[in-house]
Amino acid sequence: MKIRYLTLALASTLAFSLPAFADTVEVLHWWTSGGEAKSAAELKKMVEAKGHTWKDFAVAGGGGDNAMTVLKTRVVSGNPPLAAQVKGPAIQEWAAEGVLANLDDIAKTQKWDTLLPPVVANVMKYQGHYVAVPVNVHRVNWMWVNPEVLKKSGVKEAPKTWAEFDAIATKIEKAGFIAVAHGGQPWQDNTVFESVALGVGGPEYYDKAFVKLDPAAISSPTTLKAFDTLRMVRKHMDKDMSGRDWNLATAMIINGKAAMQFMGDWAKGEFTAAGKVPGKDYLCLAAPGTAKSFTFNIDSFIVFKQKNQDSKATNDFASAVLSDSFQEVFNQNKGSIPVRLGHDMSKFDACAQKSAADFVATNKSGGLVPSFAHQMAQPSAAQGAIQDVVSSFMNSDMSSKDAVAKLLEASKKR
Ligand code: BGC
């Protein structure tokens, strides 16, 4: 369902039927795995410390597809939460409906324009005004590796290119392990495809094909090769992957059943919650071919206009999210890095330190690109349609040629 279709329903319901949220801060999010729940608990603590009552509106389902469906229903019925986890272009789509609170006052007080990297601040603004507050920066193009499994399989080093990947994965399987831990859900399929496409085509191609949705780039032989490579990777996933949640796939790396998982660094939240140490118990490496690129995914919250405009709750919530202390503790649990510029990274682990350094370096080199699998790059209608194509490809014998043609059609959806 496109957000635009909600306009009329919203305009009439918002003005009359919203309850006052004087001090109840209801927050919709999809942070329900072990590591995610620990992070959400920190947000709750921070809001409660400001004297508000936290009302948890958690909708299970990695990647947030379920949460977005539930959010639309709540808003249409005239009962939106105070804040909701919404990302990328969808922020603009919601803002265009006229239902979001303007956060300029608190942004000015807290100096968001100097606090945030411009690449982040731009996503949070609609027509020059802040309508969302960012929480973190996740990197998506990671490969999580169990080094013990590699060792037991006689593999010296994790693959650095997709060409090496096939042979190494086969070796791991011969040793009796699952090569790739994966959960067969559309958003996870798209997450793998995104890293494959970036590794195969590089950031310039990625930007043209998946951010600018340029028909020539989408129909190019590079996209064909990306699907061929995805088919190869698919071959190294286990037969029980269908419907598996992402954190259960991460658990397969943690407990030594599988060797590698392609997932954003919220997976690190699971390793951390399990007491695992990077560099020793697990490795965080860039997905093959993507070492010089960074697919960013910024969690952020939009805040809905309330009938009895209680800007105190709104401002307290937004300022808590960007406070130094919250950024420190939340991101250490979540696996992401702070979104504030110049945050002291000394207490973060090696993966986060690498992520922070790579974020800065790729921002200069042109390797910094938004994650389309995590709603940072494409209009929501196109994003959903593209995800459907990738997922059907993963679950059928669709040819790469057909997949490219379908991708082109999907990219035109608005
Ligand atoms: C979100 C993360 C979340 C992950 C899995 C991503 O889209 O940005 O915050 O942990 O989905 O649920």
Short mmCIF file of C-alpha atoms and ligand atoms in Angstrom, two decimals:
data_model
loop_
_atom_site.label_atom_id
_atom_site.label_comp_id
_atom_site.label_asym_id
_atom_site.label_seq_id
_atom_site.Cartn_x
_atom_site.Cartn_y
_atom_site.Cartn_z
CA MET A 1 0.00 0.00 0.00
CA LYS A 2 1.42 3.35 -0.94
CA ILE A 3 1.56 6.02 1.69
CA ARG A 4 0.08 8.60 -0.66
CA TYR A 5 -3.25 6.76 -0.74
CA LEU A 6 -3.68 7.49 2.93
CA THR A 7 -3.79 11.27 2.61
CA LEU A 8 -7.52 11.87 2.75
CA ALA A 9 -8.17 9.41 5.50
CA LEU A 10 -5.41 10.97 7.51
CA ALA A 11 -6.34 14.58 7.06
CA SER A 12 -9.78 13.98 8.46
CA THR A 13 -8.88 11.68 11.32
CA LEU A 14 -5.78 13.35 12.66
CA ALA A 15 -7.39 16.62 13.58
CA PHE A 16 -10.17 15.17 15.68
CA SER A 17 -9.48 11.80 17.09
CA LEU A 18 -6.01 11.74 18.56
CA PRO A 19 -5.72 11.20 22.25
CA ALA A 20 -3.40 13.54 24.11
CA PHE A 21 0.05 12.14 24.83
CA ALA A 22 1.02 14.52 27.58
CA ASP A 23 3.59 12.21 28.99
CA THR A 24 3.07 8.87 27.33
CA VAL A 25 5.71 8.21 24.77
CA GLU A 26 4.53 5.40 22.54
CA VAL A 27 7.21 4.22 20.18
CA LEU A 28 6.79 1.84 17.26
CA HIS A 29 9.90 -0.18 16.39
CA TRP A 30 10.89 -3.65 15.26
CA TRP A 31 13.75 -4.32 17.66
CA THR A 32 12.77 -7.68 19.09
CA SER A 33 15.83 -9.98 18.78
CA GLY A 34 18.14 -10.39 21.80
CA GLY A 35 20.59 -7.65 20.86
CA GLU A 36 17.87 -5.37 19.51
CA ALA A 37 15.70 -5.67 22.62
CA LYS A 38 18.65 -4.73 24.82
CA SER A 39 19.16 -1.63 22.69
CA ALA A 40 15.46 -0.67 22.77
CA ALA A 41 15.55 -1.03 26.56
CA GLU A 42 18.17 1.73 26.66
CA LEU A 43 15.84 4.06 24.79
CA LYS A 44 13.06 3.26 27.21
CA LYS A 45 15.36 4.00 30.15
CA MET A 46 16.35 7.35 28.68
CA VAL A 47 12.73 8.40 28.03
CA GLU A 48 11.65 7.34 31.51
CA ALA A 49 14.54 9.26 33.04
CA LYS A 50 12.93 12.39 31.59
CA GLY A 51 9.74 11.65 33.50
CA HIS A 52 7.68 10.11 30.69
CA THR A 53 5.85 6.82 30.53
CA TRP A 54 7.20 4.50 27.84
CA LYS A 55 4.61 2.62 25.83
CA ASP A 56 6.29 -0.10 23.85
CA PHE A 57 4.91 -0.73 20.37
CA ALA A 58 7.22 -3.49 19.14
CA VAL A 59 6.25 -5.29 15.93
CA ALA A 60 8.33 -8.42 15.35
CA GLY A 61 9.78 -9.03 11.91
CA GLY A 62 13.32 -8.19 10.84
CA GLY A 63 13.77 -5.42 8.32
CA GLY A 64 10.56 -3.71 9.41
CA ASP A 65 8.11 -4.82 6.68
CA ASN A 66 5.54 -5.92 9.29
CA ALA A 67 6.05 -2.79 11.34
CA MET A 68 5.35 -0.55 8.34
CA THR A 69 2.09 -2.35 7.60
CA VAL A 70 0.93 -2.01 11.19
CA LEU A 71 1.95 1.66 11.28
CA LYS A 72 -0.19 2.49 8.26
CA THR A 73 -3.20 0.83 9.87
CA ARG A 74 -2.72 2.74 13.11
CA VAL A 75 -2.36 6.07 11.34
CA VAL A 76 -5.38 5.53 9.12
CA SER A 77 -7.46 4.73 12.18
CA GLY A 78 -6.44 8.11 13.56
CA ASN A 79 -4.31 6.72 16.34
CA PRO A 80 -0.63 7.02 15.48
CA PRO A 81 2.03 6.41 18.11
CA LEU A 82 4.12 9.41 19.19
CA ALA A 83 7.15 8.12 17.30
CA ALA A 84 7.81 5.41 14.74
CA GLN A 85 10.95 3.85 13.32
CA VAL A 86 10.88 4.93 9.67
CA LYS A 87 13.83 5.32 7.30
CA GLY A 88 15.08 6.86 4.09
CA PRO A 89 12.71 8.14 1.39
CA ALA A 90 9.70 6.91 3.39
CA ILE A 91 10.40 9.81 5.78
CA GLN A 92 9.71 12.20 2.90
CA GLU A 93 6.63 10.25 1.90
CA TRP A 94 5.16 10.51 5.40
CA ALA A 95 6.12 14.18 5.62
CA ALA A 96 4.33 14.89 2.34
CA GLU A 97 1.14 13.67 4.03
CA GLY A 98 1.42 16.59 6.48
CA VAL A 99 1.22 14.34 9.53
CA LEU A 100 4.69 14.77 11.00
CA ALA A 101 5.80 17.12 13.76
CA ASN A 102 8.38 19.76 12.89
CA LEU A 103 11.56 19.14 14.88
CA ASP A 104 13.38 22.37 13.93
CA ASP A 105 13.29 23.86 17.44
CA ILE A 106 15.00 20.99 19.15
CA ALA A 107 17.32 20.59 16.14
CA LYS A 108 18.40 24.19 16.57
CA THR A 109 18.86 23.90 20.32
CA GLN A 110 20.91 20.72 19.95
CA LYS A 111 22.71 22.00 16.81
CA TRP A 112 21.83 19.03 14.63
CA ASP A 113 23.21 20.78 11.54
CA THR A 114 26.72 20.63 12.95
CA LEU A 115 26.23 17.44 14.95
CA LEU A 116 25.20 15.29 11.99
CA PRO A 117 27.03 14.41 8.77
CA PRO A 118 25.25 16.20 5.88
CA VAL A 119 24.55 12.86 4.18
CA VAL A 120 22.48 11.93 7.25
CA ALA A 121 20.91 15.33 7.94
CA ASN A 122 19.54 15.49 4.37
CA VAL A 123 17.56 12.30 4.84
CA MET A 124 16.00 13.67 8.05
CA LYS A 125 14.68 16.84 6.41
CA TYR A 126 11.61 17.54 4.33
CA GLN A 127 11.62 20.80 2.40
CA GLY A 128 14.47 22.03 4.59
CA HIS A 129 12.81 21.17 7.93
CA TYR A 130 13.75 18.39 10.30
CA VAL A 131 10.98 15.80 10.51
CA ALA A 132 13.00 12.83 11.78
CA VAL A 133 15.74 12.15 14.27
CA PRO A 134 18.51 9.63 13.47
CA VAL A 135 19.68 7.01 15.94
CA ASN A 136 22.70 5.34 14.41
CA VAL A 137 24.58 4.28 11.30
CA HIS A 138 24.42 0.60 10.41
CA ARG A 139 26.65 -0.87 7.72
CA VAL A 140 24.97 -3.54 5.64
CA ASN A 141 27.74 -4.98 3.44
CA TRP A 142 29.25 -7.22 6.11
CA MET A 143 30.11 -10.88 6.05
CA TRP A 144 30.08 -12.51 9.50
CA VAL A 145 32.45 -15.44 9.72
CA ASN A 146 33.13 -18.24 12.19
CA PRO A 147 36.94 -18.64 11.96
CA GLU A 148 36.86 -22.01 13.72
CA VAL A 149 34.61 -23.42 11.00
CA LEU A 150 36.98 -22.13 8.31
CA LYS A 151 39.89 -23.75 10.13
CA LYS A 152 38.14 -27.09 10.51
CA SER A 153 37.32 -26.96 6.79
CA GLY A 154 40.94 -26.38 5.85
CA VAL A 155 40.19 -22.86 4.58
CA LYS A 156 43.00 -20.41 5.33
CA GLU A 157 41.23 -17.17 4.56
CA ALA A 158 37.67 -15.99 4.04
CA PRO A 159 36.81 -15.15 0.42
CA LYS A 160 37.65 -11.65 -0.81
CA THR A 161 36.01 -11.96 -4.22
CA TRP A 162 32.87 -13.71 -5.43
CA ALA A 163 35.04 -15.82 -7.73
CA GLU A 164 36.91 -17.23 -4.70
CA PHE A 165 33.69 -17.61 -2.78
CA ASP A 166 32.31 -20.57 -4.75
CA ALA A 167 35.35 -22.78 -4.24
CA ILE A 168 35.69 -21.89 -0.56
CA ALA A 169 32.00 -22.49 0.16
CA THR A 170 32.22 -25.89 -1.55
CA LYS A 171 35.19 -26.82 0.62
CA ILE A 172 33.29 -25.84 3.77
CA GLU A 173 30.35 -28.00 2.75
CA LYS A 174 32.62 -30.97 2.06
CA ALA A 175 33.83 -30.64 5.66
CA GLY A 176 30.22 -31.06 6.84
CA PHE A 177 29.26 -27.44 7.60
CA ILE A 178 26.68 -25.10 6.12
CA ALA A 179 28.56 -22.52 4.06
CA VAL A 180 26.01 -19.67 4.21
CA ALA A 181 23.61 -19.10 7.10
CA HIS A 182 20.53 -17.44 5.67
CA GLY A 183 16.91 -16.84 6.48
CA GLY A 184 14.62 -17.13 3.48
CA GLN A 185 12.58 -13.96 3.98
CA PRO A 186 12.24 -11.36 1.20
CA TRP A 187 14.19 -8.62 3.05
CA GLN A 188 17.03 -11.02 3.84
CA ASP A 189 17.15 -12.17 0.21
CA ASN A 190 17.37 -8.53 -0.83
CA THR A 191 20.10 -7.88 1.75
CA VAL A 192 22.27 -10.59 0.18
CA PHE A 193 21.49 -9.40 -3.34
CA GLU A 194 22.51 -5.87 -2.44
CA SER A 195 25.98 -6.96 -1.28
CA VAL A 196 26.37 -9.22 -4.30
CA ALA A 197 25.42 -6.42 -6.73
CA LEU A 198 27.79 -4.00 -5.01
CA GLY A 199 30.62 -6.54 -5.06
CA VAL A 200 30.04 -7.41 -8.70
CA GLY A 201 29.46 -3.90 -10.05
CA GLY A 202 31.13 -1.47 -7.62
CA PRO A 203 29.65 1.68 -6.05
CA GLU A 204 29.23 3.67 -9.27
CA TYR A 205 27.16 0.98 -10.93
CA TYR A 206 25.25 0.45 -7.67
CA ASP A 207 24.42 4.15 -7.49
CA LYS A 208 23.19 4.25 -11.08
CA ALA A 209 21.19 1.04 -10.98
CA PHE A 210 19.77 0.99 -7.46
CA VAL A 211 19.73 4.61 -6.28
CA LYS A 212 19.09 6.54 -9.50
CA LEU A 213 17.16 3.55 -10.91
CA ASP A 214 18.70 4.27 -14.32
CA PRO A 215 17.14 1.87 -16.88
CA ALA A 216 20.40 1.46 -18.83
CA ALA A 217 22.34 0.46 -15.72
CA ILE A 218 19.58 -1.89 -14.58
CA SER A 219 19.46 -3.63 -17.99
CA SER A 220 23.24 -3.87 -18.25
CA PRO A 221 25.26 -7.11 -18.31
CA THR A 222 26.44 -6.23 -14.77
CA THR A 223 22.95 -6.84 -13.39
CA LEU A 224 22.85 -10.14 -15.26
CA LYS A 225 26.13 -11.07 -13.63
CA ALA A 226 24.81 -10.00 -10.23
CA PHE A 227 21.88 -12.42 -10.57
CA ASP A 228 24.18 -15.20 -11.82
CA THR A 229 26.33 -14.62 -8.73
CA LEU A 230 23.29 -14.59 -6.46
CA ARG A 231 22.29 -17.99 -7.91
CA MET A 232 25.75 -19.30 -7.07
CA VAL A 233 25.51 -18.00 -3.48
CA ARG A 234 21.98 -19.43 -3.16
CA LYS A 235 23.40 -22.88 -3.92
CA HIS A 236 25.45 -22.66 -0.71
CA MET A 237 22.48 -22.03 1.60
CA ASP A 238 20.84 -24.89 3.53
CA LYS A 239 17.51 -26.50 2.73
CA ASP A 240 15.86 -25.33 5.97
CA MET A 241 16.37 -21.62 5.34
CA SER A 242 12.78 -20.84 4.38
CA GLY A 243 11.18 -18.34 6.78
CA ARG A 244 14.09 -18.47 9.22
CA ASP A 245 14.59 -15.26 11.23
CA TRP A 246 17.88 -13.45 10.69
CA ASN A 247 18.99 -13.80 14.31
CA LEU A 248 18.56 -17.58 14.12
CA ALA A 249 20.85 -17.53 11.09
CA THR A 250 23.35 -15.51 13.14
CA ALA A 251 23.04 -18.13 15.88
CA MET A 252 24.21 -20.73 13.34
CA ILE A 253 27.47 -18.77 13.02
CA ILE A 254 27.72 -18.33 16.78
CA ASN A 255 27.29 -22.04 17.51
CA GLY A 256 29.55 -23.24 14.72
CA LYS A 257 26.96 -24.81 12.41
CA ALA A 258 27.64 -22.43 9.56
CA ALA A 259 30.62 -20.44 8.27
CA MET A 260 29.34 -17.14 6.84
CA GLN A 261 26.34 -14.83 6.96
CA PHE A 262 25.65 -11.73 4.86
CA MET A 263 23.87 -9.32 7.17
CA GLY A 264 24.10 -5.77 8.48
CA ASP A 265 25.86 -5.12 11.75
CA TRP A 266 22.75 -5.52 13.88
CA ALA A 267 24.04 -9.13 13.68
CA LYS A 268 26.91 -7.95 15.87
CA GLY A 269 24.33 -7.15 18.55
CA GLU A 270 23.66 -10.90 18.70
CA PHE A 271 27.35 -11.80 18.98
CA THR A 272 27.77 -9.17 21.70
CA ALA A 273 24.71 -10.38 23.62
CA ALA A 274 26.18 -13.91 23.46
CA GLY A 275 29.46 -12.63 24.97
CA LYS A 276 31.45 -13.26 21.77
CA VAL A 277 34.57 -11.28 20.91
CA PRO A 278 35.35 -10.00 17.41
CA GLY A 279 38.65 -11.15 15.94
CA LYS A 280 38.58 -14.22 18.18
CA ASP A 281 35.14 -15.87 18.17
CA TYR A 282 33.95 -14.25 14.96
CA LEU A 283 35.19 -12.02 12.14
CA CYS A 284 33.50 -8.99 10.64
CA LEU A 285 34.68 -8.68 7.04
CA ALA A 286 33.36 -6.77 4.07
CA ALA A 287 31.31 -8.95 1.72
CA PRO A 288 33.44 -10.13 -1.25
CA GLY A 289 34.41 -7.27 -3.56
CA THR A 290 33.01 -4.55 -1.27
CA ALA A 291 35.96 -3.67 1.00
CA LYS A 292 36.12 -0.10 -0.31
CA SER A 293 32.39 0.50 -0.15
CA PHE A 294 29.92 1.10 2.64
CA THR A 295 26.17 0.54 2.32
CA PHE A 296 24.68 2.73 5.00
CA ASN A 297 21.43 2.19 6.81
CA ILE A 298 20.30 4.82 9.28
CA ASP A 299 17.68 4.01 11.83
CA SER A 300 15.57 7.03 12.56
CA PHE A 301 12.29 8.04 14.13
CA ILE A 302 9.56 10.21 12.75
CA VAL A 303 7.33 11.92 15.29
CA PHE A 304 3.65 12.39 14.54
CA LYS A 305 1.78 15.64 15.10
CA GLN A 306 -0.34 15.29 18.19
CA LYS A 307 -3.74 16.89 18.79
CA ASN A 308 -2.72 18.56 22.05
CA GLN A 309 0.66 19.49 20.67
CA ASP A 310 2.84 18.43 23.57
CA SER A 311 6.21 19.48 22.31
CA LYS A 312 7.86 18.56 25.60
CA ALA A 313 7.41 14.83 25.06
CA THR A 314 8.50 15.22 21.43
CA ASN A 315 11.55 17.29 22.29
CA ASP A 316 12.54 15.08 25.20
CA PHE A 317 12.33 12.02 22.98
CA ALA A 318 14.32 13.55 20.12
CA SER A 319 16.99 15.03 22.35
CA ALA A 320 17.40 11.77 24.27
CA VAL A 321 18.05 9.92 21.02
CA LEU A 322 20.88 12.25 20.04
CA SER A 323 22.42 12.61 23.48
CA ASP A 324 26.03 11.50 23.82
CA SER A 325 25.31 9.01 26.57
CA PHE A 326 22.49 7.34 24.67
CA GLN A 327 24.54 7.16 21.46
CA GLU A 328 27.33 5.42 23.37
CA VAL A 329 25.32 2.74 25.14
CA PHE A 330 22.67 2.15 22.48
CA ASN A 331 25.13 1.65 19.65
CA GLN A 332 27.37 -0.66 21.63
CA ASN A 333 24.40 -2.95 22.12
CA LYS A 334 22.95 -2.49 18.65
CA GLY A 335 26.09 -3.18 16.61
CA SER A 336 25.87 0.17 14.83
CA ILE A 337 28.01 3.29 15.22
CA PRO A 338 26.94 6.65 16.67
CA VAL A 339 25.43 9.05 14.17
CA ARG A 340 26.98 12.09 15.89
CA LEU A 341 30.14 13.36 14.21
CA GLY A 342 33.34 13.03 16.19
CA HIS A 343 31.96 10.61 18.80
CA ASP A 344 34.77 9.03 20.85
CA MET A 345 35.01 5.42 19.59
CA SER A 346 37.61 4.23 22.09
CA LYS A 347 35.21 2.04 24.06
CA PHE A 348 33.72 0.42 20.95
CA ASP A 349 34.90 -2.93 19.58
CA ALA A 350 37.13 -3.43 16.56
CA CYS A 351 34.25 -3.92 14.11
CA ALA A 352 32.62 -0.64 15.13
CA GLN A 353 35.93 1.18 14.96
CA LYS A 354 36.46 -0.18 11.46
CA SER A 355 32.96 0.82 10.48
CA ALA A 356 33.47 4.37 11.78
CA ALA A 357 36.77 4.74 9.89
CA ASP A 358 35.30 3.28 6.70
CA PHE A 359 32.25 5.55 6.92
CA VAL A 360 34.53 8.60 6.84
CA ALA A 361 36.86 7.16 4.17
CA THR A 362 34.10 6.04 1.80
CA ASN A 363 32.31 9.37 2.23
CA LYS A 364 35.43 10.93 0.67
CA SER A 365 36.14 8.27 -1.95
CA GLY A 366 32.61 7.91 -3.32
CA GLY A 367 32.16 4.39 -1.93
CA LEU A 368 29.45 5.46 0.52
CA VAL A 369 26.05 4.36 -0.84
CA PRO A 370 22.60 4.00 0.72
CA SER A 371 21.27 0.49 1.38
CA PHE A 372 18.29 -0.20 -0.87
CA ALA A 373 17.42 -3.43 0.92
CA HIS A 374 16.94 -1.35 4.07
CA GLN A 375 14.73 1.36 2.60
CA MET A 376 17.43 4.01 2.29
CA ALA A 377 17.55 4.47 -1.46
CA GLN A 378 14.32 3.89 -3.34
CA PRO A 379 10.70 5.10 -3.25
CA SER A 380 8.85 2.60 -1.07
CA ALA A 381 6.73 1.22 -3.96
CA ALA A 382 9.80 0.50 -6.10
CA GLN A 383 11.67 -0.92 -3.12
CA GLY A 384 8.88 -3.39 -2.38
CA ALA A 385 8.59 -4.45 -6.02
CA ILE A 386 12.36 -4.93 -6.40
CA GLN A 387 12.45 -6.97 -3.21
CA ASP A 388 9.67 -9.19 -4.59
CA VAL A 389 11.65 -9.85 -7.77
CA VAL A 390 14.79 -10.78 -5.86
CA SER A 391 12.84 -13.02 -3.54
CA SER A 392 11.04 -14.83 -6.40
CA PHE A 393 14.40 -15.32 -8.07
CA MET A 394 15.78 -16.91 -4.90
CA ASN A 395 12.78 -19.22 -4.60
CA SER A 396 12.36 -20.40 -8.18
CA ASP A 397 14.38 -21.32 -11.21
CA MET A 398 13.83 -17.90 -12.81
CA SER A 399 16.63 -17.12 -15.27
CA SER A 400 18.92 -14.16 -14.65
CA LYS A 401 17.69 -12.68 -17.93
CA ASP A 402 14.08 -12.77 -16.77
CA ALA A 403 15.08 -11.38 -13.40
CA VAL A 404 16.73 -8.36 -15.05
CA ALA A 405 13.61 -7.68 -17.12
CA LYS A 406 11.39 -7.92 -14.04
CA LEU A 407 13.75 -5.72 -12.06
CA LEU A 408 13.46 -3.02 -14.71
CA GLU A 409 9.66 -3.12 -14.48
CA ALA A 410 9.78 -3.07 -10.67
CA SER A 411 12.08 -0.06 -10.63
CA LYS A 412 9.37 2.03 -12.35
CA LYS A 413 6.78 1.50 -9.57
CA ARG A 414 5.77 4.65 -7.68
C1 BGC B 1 17.13 -2.05 10.82
C2 BGC B 1 17.87 -2.53 12.05
C3 BGC B 1 17.31 -3.87 12.48
C4 BGC B 1 17.30 -4.84 11.29
C5 BGC B 1 16.76 -6.22 11.62
C6 BGC B 1 17.10 -3.11 9.75
O1 BGC B 1 16.33 -2.65 8.67
O2 BGC B 1 17.75 -0.90 10.33
O3 BGC B 1 17.77 -1.61 13.09
O4 BGC B 1 18.06 -4.36 13.54
O5 BGC B 1 16.52 -4.29 10.25
O6 BGC B 1 15.53 -6.17 12.18
#
